[in-house]
Amino acid sequence: MLSGGSQMWSLRKGKANLLRLVATLDWLLTAWKWLTKIFRWENRRQTLVFLVCYSVLVMNPDLILFLVKTILFVSVPLWLYKRPPPKHNNCHIDVKLSLLDSATADELDEEFDSFPSSREADVLRMRYDRLRNIAGRVMCTMGDLANQTDKLHSLLN
């Protein structure tokens, strides 16, 4: 995504990596919303089809492996055929993925600043406060995630 040898902190790279992680886990949220609609009977037809398929799989568990193979080798290639990969130009940096198109001047200045920094104390204090704010939000989110996983773990035990 970005230059491989760069080990310096960059707010833009942090945002880009967070957005990549969120996009990766988006399928889990979509599945959760779909199952919530199923369990609340918001679409009666989908709920009935789901219940029939679930009942068939419970009654014939040897069909599960066949169903997984069918989905992997038939449905996924058909889905990929409908959505061909986008055409890429010869540039090795994806501007949208690395958030270069939405980076502010201060973020770019922070990224290309030398180490140790050559900026004045006020700019460094502002960057430090911004980093503490982001780290606080990350820690809060990690705490919420830990609470949810603890609840799931206690539910399974």
C-alpha positions as YAML, in Angstrom:
chain: A
units: angstrom
residues:
- id: 1
  name: MET
  ca: [0.00, 0.00, 0.00]
- id: 2
  name: LEU
  ca: [2.67, 2.47, 1.00]
- id: 3
  name: SER
  ca: [6.45, 2.54, 1.01]
- id: 4
  name: GLY
  ca: [7.55, -0.69, 2.63]
- id: 5
  name: GLY
  ca: [10.65, 0.55, 4.42]
- id: 6
  name: SER
  ca: [8.95, 3.39, 6.26]
- id: 7
  name: GLN
  ca: [8.63, 2.67, 9.98]
- id: 8
  name: MET
  ca: [7.71, 6.22, 11.01]
- id: 9
  name: TRP
  ca: [4.31, 7.02, 12.52]
- id: 10
  name: SER
  ca: [1.91, 8.74, 10.19]
- id: 11
  name: LEU
  ca: [-1.64, 9.76, 10.97]
- id: 12
  name: ARG
  ca: [-2.60, 9.19, 7.34]
- id: 13
  name: LYS
  ca: [-1.17, 5.66, 7.38]
- id: 14
  name: GLY
  ca: [-2.93, 4.95, 10.66]
- id: 15
  name: LYS
  ca: [-6.26, 6.09, 9.23]
- id: 16
  name: ALA
  ca: [-5.69, 4.08, 6.06]
- id: 17
  name: ASN
  ca: [-4.88, 0.94, 8.03]
- id: 18
  name: LEU
  ca: [-7.94, 1.41, 10.25]
- id: 19
  name: LEU
  ca: [-10.17, 1.82, 7.20]
- id: 20
  name: ARG
  ca: [-8.65, -1.33, 5.67]
- id: 21
  name: LEU
  ca: [-9.41, -3.22, 8.89]
- id: 22
  name: VAL
  ca: [-12.97, -1.92, 9.01]
- id: 23
  name: ALA
  ca: [-13.52, -2.85, 5.36]
- id: 24
  name: THR
  ca: [-12.20, -6.33, 6.07]
- id: 25
  name: LEU
  ca: [-14.57, -6.84, 8.97]
- id: 26
  name: ASP
  ca: [-17.53, -5.27, 7.16]
- id: 27
  name: TRP
  ca: [-18.80, -8.67, 6.02]
- id: 28
  name: LEU
  ca: [-19.23, -9.66, 9.68]
- id: 29
  name: LEU
  ca: [-21.40, -6.62, 10.35]
- id: 30
  name: THR
  ca: [-23.43, -7.31, 7.20]
- id: 31
  name: ALA
  ca: [-24.02, -10.92, 8.27]
- id: 32
  name: TRP
  ca: [-25.04, -9.74, 11.74]
- id: 33
  name: LYS
  ca: [-27.58, -7.29, 10.29]
- id: 34
  name: TRP
  ca: [-28.95, -9.98, 7.97]
- id: 35
  name: LEU
  ca: [-29.35, -12.45, 10.84]
- id: 36
  name: THR
  ca: [-31.01, -9.77, 12.94]
- id: 37
  name: LYS
  ca: [-33.56, -9.23, 10.16]
- id: 38
  name: ILE
  ca: [-34.09, -13.00, 9.99]
- id: 39
  name: PHE
  ca: [-34.63, -13.32, 13.75]
- id: 40
  name: ARG
  ca: [-37.05, -10.37, 13.85]
- id: 41
  name: TRP
  ca: [-39.13, -11.71, 10.94]
- id: 42
  name: GLU
  ca: [-38.77, -8.45, 8.99]
- id: 43
  name: ASN
  ca: [-38.90, -10.35, 5.69]
- id: 44
  name: ARG
  ca: [-41.13, -13.37, 6.07]
- id: 45
  name: ARG
  ca: [-39.94, -15.10, 2.88]
- id: 46
  name: GLN
  ca: [-36.24, -14.87, 3.82]
- id: 47
  name: THR
  ca: [-36.99, -16.09, 7.33]
- id: 48
  name: LEU
  ca: [-38.93, -19.10, 6.11]
- id: 49
  name: VAL
  ca: [-36.25, -20.03, 3.56]
- id: 50
  name: PHE
  ca: [-33.61, -19.71, 6.27]
- id: 51
  name: LEU
  ca: [-35.60, -21.90, 8.67]
- id: 52
  name: VAL
  ca: [-36.21, -24.56, 6.01]
- id: 53
  name: CYS
  ca: [-32.51, -24.64, 5.06]
- id: 54
  name: TYR
  ca: [-31.49, -24.75, 8.71]
- id: 55
  name: SER
  ca: [-33.93, -27.59, 9.40]
- id: 56
  name: VAL
  ca: [-32.65, -29.59, 6.41]
- id: 57
  name: LEU
  ca: [-29.06, -29.14, 7.59]
- id: 58
  name: VAL
  ca: [-29.96, -30.18, 11.13]
- id: 59
  name: MET
  ca: [-31.76, -33.29, 9.87]
- id: 60
  name: ASN
  ca: [-29.00, -34.20, 7.37]
- id: 61
  name: PRO
  ca: [-25.64, -32.99, 8.73]
- id: 62
  name: ASP
  ca: [-23.74, -34.80, 5.97]
- id: 63
  name: LEU
  ca: [-25.07, -32.17, 3.54]
- id: 64
  name: ILE
  ca: [-23.10, -29.41, 5.28]
- id: 65
  name: LEU
  ca: [-19.81, -30.32, 3.60]
- id: 66
  name: PHE
  ca: [-21.53, -30.60, 0.22]
- id: 67
  name: LEU
  ca: [-23.14, -27.19, 0.71]
- id: 68
  name: VAL
  ca: [-19.83, -25.56, 1.66]
- id: 69
  name: LYS
  ca: [-18.13, -27.06, -1.40]
- id: 70
  name: THR
  ca: [-20.98, -25.91, -3.64]
- id: 71
  name: ILE
  ca: [-20.80, -22.38, -2.30]
- id: 72
  name: LEU
  ca: [-17.03, -22.22, -2.65]
- id: 73
  name: PHE
  ca: [-16.73, -23.71, -6.12]
- id: 74
  name: VAL
  ca: [-19.92, -22.44, -7.78]
- id: 75
  name: SER
  ca: [-21.25, -19.33, -6.06]
- id: 76
  name: VAL
  ca: [-17.97, -17.55, -5.41]
- id: 77
  name: PRO
  ca: [-16.69, -17.79, -9.02]
- id: 78
  name: LEU
  ca: [-20.08, -16.62, -10.30]
- id: 79
  name: TRP
  ca: [-19.99, -13.68, -7.91]
- id: 80
  name: LEU
  ca: [-16.44, -12.82, -9.00]
- id: 81
  name: TYR
  ca: [-17.45, -13.11, -12.66]
- id: 82
  name: LYS
  ca: [-20.15, -10.48, -12.12]
- id: 83
  name: ARG
  ca: [-17.64, -8.09, -10.55]
- id: 84
  name: PRO
  ca: [-14.40, -8.12, -12.53]
- id: 85
  name: PRO
  ca: [-11.38, -6.56, -10.83]
- id: 86
  name: PRO
  ca: [-10.89, -2.85, -11.51]
- id: 87
  name: LYS
  ca: [-8.37, -1.83, -14.11]
- id: 88
  name: HIS
  ca: [-5.21, -0.45, -12.53]
- id: 89
  name: ASN
  ca: [-2.85, 2.11, -13.88]
- id: 90
  name: ASN
  ca: [0.90, 1.64, -13.65]
- id: 91
  name: CYS
  ca: [1.21, 3.67, -10.45]
- id: 92
  name: HIS
  ca: [2.32, 1.51, -7.51]
- id: 93
  name: ILE
  ca: [0.42, 3.60, -4.91]
- id: 94
  name: ASP
  ca: [-3.33, 3.41, -4.60]
- id: 95
  name: VAL
  ca: [-4.26, 7.03, -3.86]
- id: 96
  name: LYS
  ca: [-7.69, 6.15, -2.50]
- id: 97
  name: LEU
  ca: [-6.44, 3.31, -0.30]
- id: 98
  name: SER
  ca: [-3.60, 5.33, 1.20]
- id: 99
  name: LEU
  ca: [-5.88, 8.37, 1.75]
- id: 100
  name: LEU
  ca: [-3.56, 10.66, -0.19]
- id: 101
  name: ASP
  ca: [-6.54, 12.32, -1.82]
- id: 102
  name: SER
  ca: [-7.96, 13.45, 1.54]
- id: 103
  name: ALA
  ca: [-4.78, 14.16, 3.54]
- id: 104
  name: THR
  ca: [-4.46, 17.63, 5.01]
- id: 105
  name: ALA
  ca: [-1.33, 19.74, 4.73]
- id: 106
  name: ASP
  ca: [-0.57, 19.22, 8.43]
- id: 107
  name: GLU
  ca: [-0.81, 15.43, 8.10]
- id: 108
  name: LEU
  ca: [1.58, 15.44, 5.14]
- id: 109
  name: ASP
  ca: [3.93, 17.81, 6.99]
- id: 110
  name: GLU
  ca: [3.90, 15.42, 9.95]
- id: 111
  name: GLU
  ca: [4.61, 12.44, 7.72]
- id: 112
  name: PHE
  ca: [7.57, 14.01, 5.95]
- id: 113
  name: ASP
  ca: [9.02, 15.65, 9.06]
- id: 114
  name: SER
  ca: [12.48, 14.48, 10.04]
- id: 115
  name: PHE
  ca: [13.24, 12.44, 13.14]
- id: 116
  name: PRO
  ca: [13.86, 14.04, 15.59]
- id: 117
  name: SER
  ca: [11.41, 16.70, 14.57]
- id: 118
  name: SER
  ca: [12.53, 20.04, 13.22]
- id: 119
  name: ARG
  ca: [9.22, 21.80, 14.00]
- id: 120
  name: GLU
  ca: [8.56, 24.25, 16.81]
- id: 121
  name: ALA
  ca: [7.08, 23.20, 20.16]
- id: 122
  name: ASP
  ca: [3.52, 24.42, 19.48]
- id: 123
  name: VAL
  ca: [3.17, 22.24, 16.40]
- id: 124
  name: LEU
  ca: [4.59, 19.24, 18.26]
- id: 125
  name: ARG
  ca: [2.24, 19.84, 21.20]
- id: 126
  name: MET
  ca: [-0.74, 19.96, 18.81]
- id: 127
  name: ARG
  ca: [0.37, 16.70, 17.14]
- id: 128
  name: TYR
  ca: [0.92, 15.05, 20.52]
- id: 129
  name: ASP
  ca: [-2.53, 16.08, 21.76]
- id: 130
  name: ARG
  ca: [-4.11, 14.80, 18.56]
- id: 131
  name: LEU
  ca: [-2.26, 11.50, 18.92]
- id: 132
  name: ARG
  ca: [-3.36, 11.18, 22.56]
- id: 133
  name: ASN
  ca: [-6.96, 11.82, 21.49]
- id: 134
  name: ILE
  ca: [-6.78, 9.12, 18.82]
- id: 135
  name: ALA
  ca: [-5.06, 6.68, 21.20]
- id: 136
  name: GLY
  ca: [-7.77, 7.33, 23.80]
- id: 137
  name: ARG
  ca: [-10.49, 6.50, 21.29]
- id: 138
  name: VAL
  ca: [-8.62, 3.35, 20.23]
- id: 139
  name: MET
  ca: [-8.25, 2.26, 23.85]
- id: 140
  name: CYS
  ca: [-11.96, 2.91, 24.49]
- id: 141
  name: THR
  ca: [-12.87, 0.84, 21.43]
- id: 142
  name: MET
  ca: [-10.52, -1.94, 22.50]
- id: 143
  name: GLY
  ca: [-12.13, -1.90, 25.96]
- id: 144
  name: ASP
  ca: [-15.59, -2.22, 24.41]
- id: 145
  name: LEU
  ca: [-14.36, -5.06, 22.20]
- id: 146
  name: ALA
  ca: [-12.81, -6.78, 25.24]
- id: 147
  name: ASN
  ca: [-16.12, -6.46, 27.12]
- id: 148
  name: GLN
  ca: [-18.02, -8.02, 24.25]
- id: 149
  name: THR
  ca: [-15.55, -10.88, 23.88]
- id: 150
  name: ASP
  ca: [-15.70, -11.49, 27.66]
- id: 151
  name: LYS
  ca: [-19.48, -11.69, 27.42]
- id: 152
  name: LEU
  ca: [-19.22, -14.10, 24.50]
- id: 153
  name: HIS
  ca: [-16.66, -16.21, 26.36]
- id: 154
  name: SER
  ca: [-18.82, -16.39, 29.49]
- id: 155
  name: LEU
  ca: [-21.83, -17.26, 27.35]
- id: 156
  name: LEU
  ca: [-19.97, -20.15, 25.72]
- id: 157
  name: ASN
  ca: [-18.68, -21.53, 29.05]
...
